[in-house]
Amino acid sequence: MSFHYEIRLSGEGGQGLVLAGKILAEAAAIYDGINATQSQSYGPEARGGASRSEVILSDGDIDFPKAQNLDLLLALTQESCDKYARDLKPGGLLLVDEDAVQNVPEGQFRVWRIPMIRLAREKLGRQIVANMIALGVITQAAGIVSEEAVRNAILARVPKGTEQINIEAFELGVSLAKEMAAQSQA
Amino acid sequence: MSQATANAKVRVMSGNEACAEAAIAAGCRFFAGYPITPSSEIAESLARLLPAIGGKFIQMEDEIAAMGAVIGASLAGAKAMTATSGPGFSLKQENIGFAVMAEVPCVVVDVQRGGPSTGLPTMPSQGDVMQARWGTHGDHPIIALCPRGVRETYDLTVRAFNLAERYRTPVILLMDEIVGHVNEKVSLPDRIQVVERGAPAEPPAEYLPYRVTPSDVPPMASFGTGYRYHVTGLAHDETGFPTNDPHKIEQLIERMHRKIERHLDDIVAVDEDFQSGARLGVFAYGSTARAAARAVREARERGTAVSFVSPTTIWPFPAEAVRRLAESVDRILVAELNRGQLTHEVEWAAAGRAEVTGLWRVNGEPIRPADILDRIEQEAS
């Protein structure tokens, strides 16, 4: 089956969205043999300011490396949700941080509300791994890149000594996505 | 699902990282620069890679000095490169002119961002196209290459070094923020073709550094190998010393142009994808060519015939390819992230054989495939 899947990770600078996107692209390309591109758009600030990272996964050539019709949008801020929800294709998935995004726009897309930032803080003790929880949710929801590939790519990319917490965060995200999928089918 | 084992040949890398690795593969052993977004990862990568193989990396006090250091290193025999973006490219212009005049091979990378001035540091643009051509003053030839993606950045960086050495000239690698920062799946070549600098055949006492040779490219002696000669930005004779003799000046300037113009077949590279029956042609380069390629493909799938010309050498301008396109279509659409810098060149090369129209953008956003597809359908109807 041929596929072309577009993902945008959006929020603020400093939330690790570029890293999460890069890990997903590396997992796809290096471990699963899938064609992948990752690009980013950010402002001149080192922290804060709008930030977005895009990943395209395809079994064919990716002629244009920027996303146009999103299959999946992650929004970790209200601002990014308001700005990008309209880029979702009908039937796409809007994944929002339940605490940060209070108003979810109307549209022909599915919505998953998960408090990723709070869970990172409360369950893992480090708010900064919210990006890895999101990566777990996205990996499971997209169903294109294998969990094992993403685990390998995380281990190859995160700083030494932080492997365990990042993997735990990723696995939490995968199980949260399984719960969401089960709920929406029920 | 796959076994998820790493394929050692496959990598996910950015255009900037590919540029740095290609420079090393092409024999670059000296980099001087000053960090600037969106080019900084080139310097960052080379700061790590060059010392490990006995090369030199220097962060200079500014871009002017960095260009000067590159010229000095090249005269001493090293393949040398610098990398910058718009504001830094402006600062380098005077010394780029010196490198042209003194015929010093080097590679100057400009990862274009929005301008003018400090403009839009993190956003893409193709606004330095004319600066690459005419940023330094006086009548001079220049070579500028424009990659469309990560793997092509690797290939064109190697090509930039090879052309610089073959023709004793600075070569501009004109990237853009998208090509520099996008990460793509690539597998790099095992072997590449590398051009090494020739040495003079004659002994030092008989050496004329700017001798007129049949190839128009005088053999270059490296300082430190026993050859001494004068290097100047002033108009000079075959010895390298300044001259005001109109005959000798003309001989120098004409030879400098001839060494490039005689070799357009070697230097100018352009993809020509003509479709029979097409009344519209699209012309695009750099990251915009990626959007154009997709738009052209989608237009054809919808039954609209359209031809597509996409150069990777933009200077010297691929006038012959544009002329062939203009002879085969009624209209040419030029898509570029500026206010028509190459559109006007296309118009000049088309010389009335086809009507030329532009799709331009200068707001920091890329031109998307849908924008080009809309225009294709408008123009073709």
PDB file of C-alpha atoms in Angstrom, chain A residues 4 6 8 22 25-26 29-44 52 54 62-68 143-146 148-149 152 157, chain B residues 1-7 10-14 17 37 41 121-123 177-178 181-185 287 290-291 293-294 297-298 365-371:
ATOM      1  CA  HIS A   4       2.473   9.709   2.172  1.00  0.00           C
ATOM      2  CA  GLU A   6       2.553  14.386   7.005  1.00  0.00           C
ATOM      3  CA  ARG A   8       3.606  18.722  12.243  1.00  0.00           C
ATOM      4  CA  LYS A  22      14.483  14.287  13.895  1.00  0.00           C
ATOM      5  CA  ALA A  25      12.697  10.671  10.747  1.00  0.00           C
ATOM      6  CA  GLU A  26      15.849   8.764  11.713  1.00  0.00           C
ATOM      7  CA  ALA A  29      14.851   6.082   7.410  1.00  0.00           C
ATOM      8  CA  ILE A  30      17.709   4.296   9.159  1.00  0.00           C
ATOM      9  CA  TYR A  31      15.913   1.443  10.917  1.00  0.00           C
ATOM     10  CA  ASP A  32      12.715   0.863   8.943  1.00  0.00           C
ATOM     11  CA  GLY A  33      13.906   1.796   5.439  1.00  0.00           C
ATOM     12  CA  ILE A  34      11.105   4.332   4.936  1.00  0.00           C
ATOM     13  CA  ASN A  35      11.715   7.594   3.083  1.00  0.00           C
ATOM     14  CA  ALA A  36      11.571  10.520   5.509  1.00  0.00           C
ATOM     15  CA  THR A  37      12.290  14.240   5.696  1.00  0.00           C
ATOM     16  CA  GLN A  38      12.287  16.513   8.708  1.00  0.00           C
ATOM     17  CA  SER A  39      12.251  20.284   8.577  1.00  0.00           C
ATOM     18  CA  GLN A  40      11.711  23.051  11.068  1.00  0.00           C
ATOM     19  CA  SER A  41      10.563  26.605  11.344  1.00  0.00           C
ATOM     20  CA  TYR A  42      11.396  28.783  14.294  1.00  0.00           C
ATOM     21  CA  GLY A  43      12.067  32.386  15.200  1.00  0.00           C
ATOM     22  CA  PRO A  44      15.361  34.049  16.080  1.00  0.00           C
ATOM     23  CA  ARG A  52       7.354  23.874  14.578  1.00  0.00           C
ATOM     24  CA  GLU A  54       7.596  18.696  10.366  1.00  0.00           C
ATOM     25  CA  ILE A  62       9.338  13.206  -1.265  1.00  0.00           C
ATOM     26  CA  ASP A  63       9.636  15.977  -3.803  1.00  0.00           C
ATOM     27  CA  PHE A  64       8.671  18.858  -1.512  1.00  0.00           C
ATOM     28  CA  PRO A  65       9.983  18.540   2.049  1.00  0.00           C
ATOM     29  CA  LYS A  66       7.442  20.838   3.755  1.00  0.00           C
ATOM     30  CA  ALA A  67       4.041  19.620   4.976  1.00  0.00           C
ATOM     31  CA  GLN A  68       0.942  20.849   3.141  1.00  0.00           C
ATOM     32  CA  GLY A 143       1.284   3.211  12.762  1.00  0.00           C
ATOM     33  CA  ILE A 144       3.982   3.619  10.110  1.00  0.00           C
ATOM     34  CA  VAL A 145       7.270   3.482  11.991  1.00  0.00           C
ATOM     35  CA  SER A 146       7.905   0.529  14.299  1.00  0.00           C
ATOM     36  CA  GLU A 148      11.552  -0.744  17.997  1.00  0.00           C
ATOM     37  CA  ALA A 149      12.930   1.613  15.348  1.00  0.00           C
ATOM     38  CA  ASN A 152      16.723   2.579  18.675  1.00  0.00           C
ATOM     39  CA  ARG A 157      20.293  10.494  19.803  1.00  0.00           C
TER      40      ARG A 157
ATOM     41  CA  MET B   1       7.050  -4.545  10.608  1.00  0.00           C
ATOM     42  CA  SER B   2      10.727  -4.663   9.792  1.00  0.00           C
ATOM     43  CA  GLN B   3      13.499  -5.978  11.988  1.00  0.00           C
ATOM     44  CA  ALA B   4      14.519  -2.371  12.721  1.00  0.00           C
ATOM     45  CA  THR B   5      18.226  -2.904  12.303  1.00  0.00           C
ATOM     46  CA  ALA B   6      20.295   0.093  11.310  1.00  0.00           C
ATOM     47  CA  ASN B   7      21.253   0.380   7.642  1.00  0.00           C
ATOM     48  CA  VAL B  10      21.599   5.323   5.139  1.00  0.00           C
ATOM     49  CA  ARG B  11      21.763   8.563   7.065  1.00  0.00           C
ATOM     50  CA  VAL B  12      19.413  11.359   7.944  1.00  0.00           C
ATOM     51  CA  MET B  13      21.314  14.585   7.548  1.00  0.00           C
ATOM     52  CA  SER B  14      20.798  18.264   6.807  1.00  0.00           C
ATOM     53  CA  GLU B  17      25.942  18.774   7.345  1.00  0.00           C
ATOM     54  CA  THR B  37      22.122  31.535  10.872  1.00  0.00           C
ATOM     55  CA  GLU B  41      25.947  24.082  11.150  1.00  0.00           C
ATOM     56  CA  PRO B 121      17.594  35.037  10.010  1.00  0.00           C
ATOM     57  CA  THR B 122      15.615  31.772  10.203  1.00  0.00           C
ATOM     58  CA  MET B 123      13.548  32.015   7.031  1.00  0.00           C
ATOM     59  CA  GLU B 177      17.501  28.005   4.461  1.00  0.00           C
ATOM     60  CA  ILE B 178      15.263  25.098   3.450  1.00  0.00           C
ATOM     61  CA  HIS B 181      18.187  22.950   7.452  1.00  0.00           C
ATOM     62  CA  VAL B 182      16.007  20.168   6.056  1.00  0.00           C
ATOM     63  CA  ASN B 183      16.973  16.673   7.188  1.00  0.00           C
ATOM     64  CA  GLU B 184      16.644  14.029   4.485  1.00  0.00           C
ATOM     65  CA  LYS B 185      17.339  10.364   4.062  1.00  0.00           C
ATOM     66  CA  SER B 287      14.375  24.554  -2.872  1.00  0.00           C
ATOM     67  CA  ARG B 290      11.255  20.916  -5.328  1.00  0.00           C
ATOM     68  CA  ALA B 291       7.853  22.592  -5.078  1.00  0.00           C
ATOM     69  CA  ALA B 293       8.688  19.438  -9.510  1.00  0.00           C
ATOM     70  CA  ARG B 294       5.691  18.336  -7.482  1.00  0.00           C
ATOM     71  CA  ARG B 297       3.957  16.178 -11.745  1.00  0.00           C
ATOM     72  CA  GLU B 298       0.448  16.903 -10.418  1.00  0.00           C
ATOM     73  CA  GLU B 365       7.359  31.635   3.551  1.00  0.00           C
ATOM     74  CA  PRO B 366       8.360  29.081   0.920  1.00  0.00           C
ATOM     75  CA  ILE B 367       6.507  28.823  -2.386  1.00  0.00           C
ATOM     76  CA  ARG B 368       4.404  25.679  -2.067  1.00  0.00           C
ATOM     77  CA  PRO B 369       3.518  23.134  -4.756  1.00  0.00           C
ATOM     78  CA  ALA B 370      -0.164  24.215  -4.595  1.00  0.00           C
ATOM     79  CA  ASP B 371       0.816  27.850  -5.364  1.00  0.00           C
TER      80      ASP B 371
END
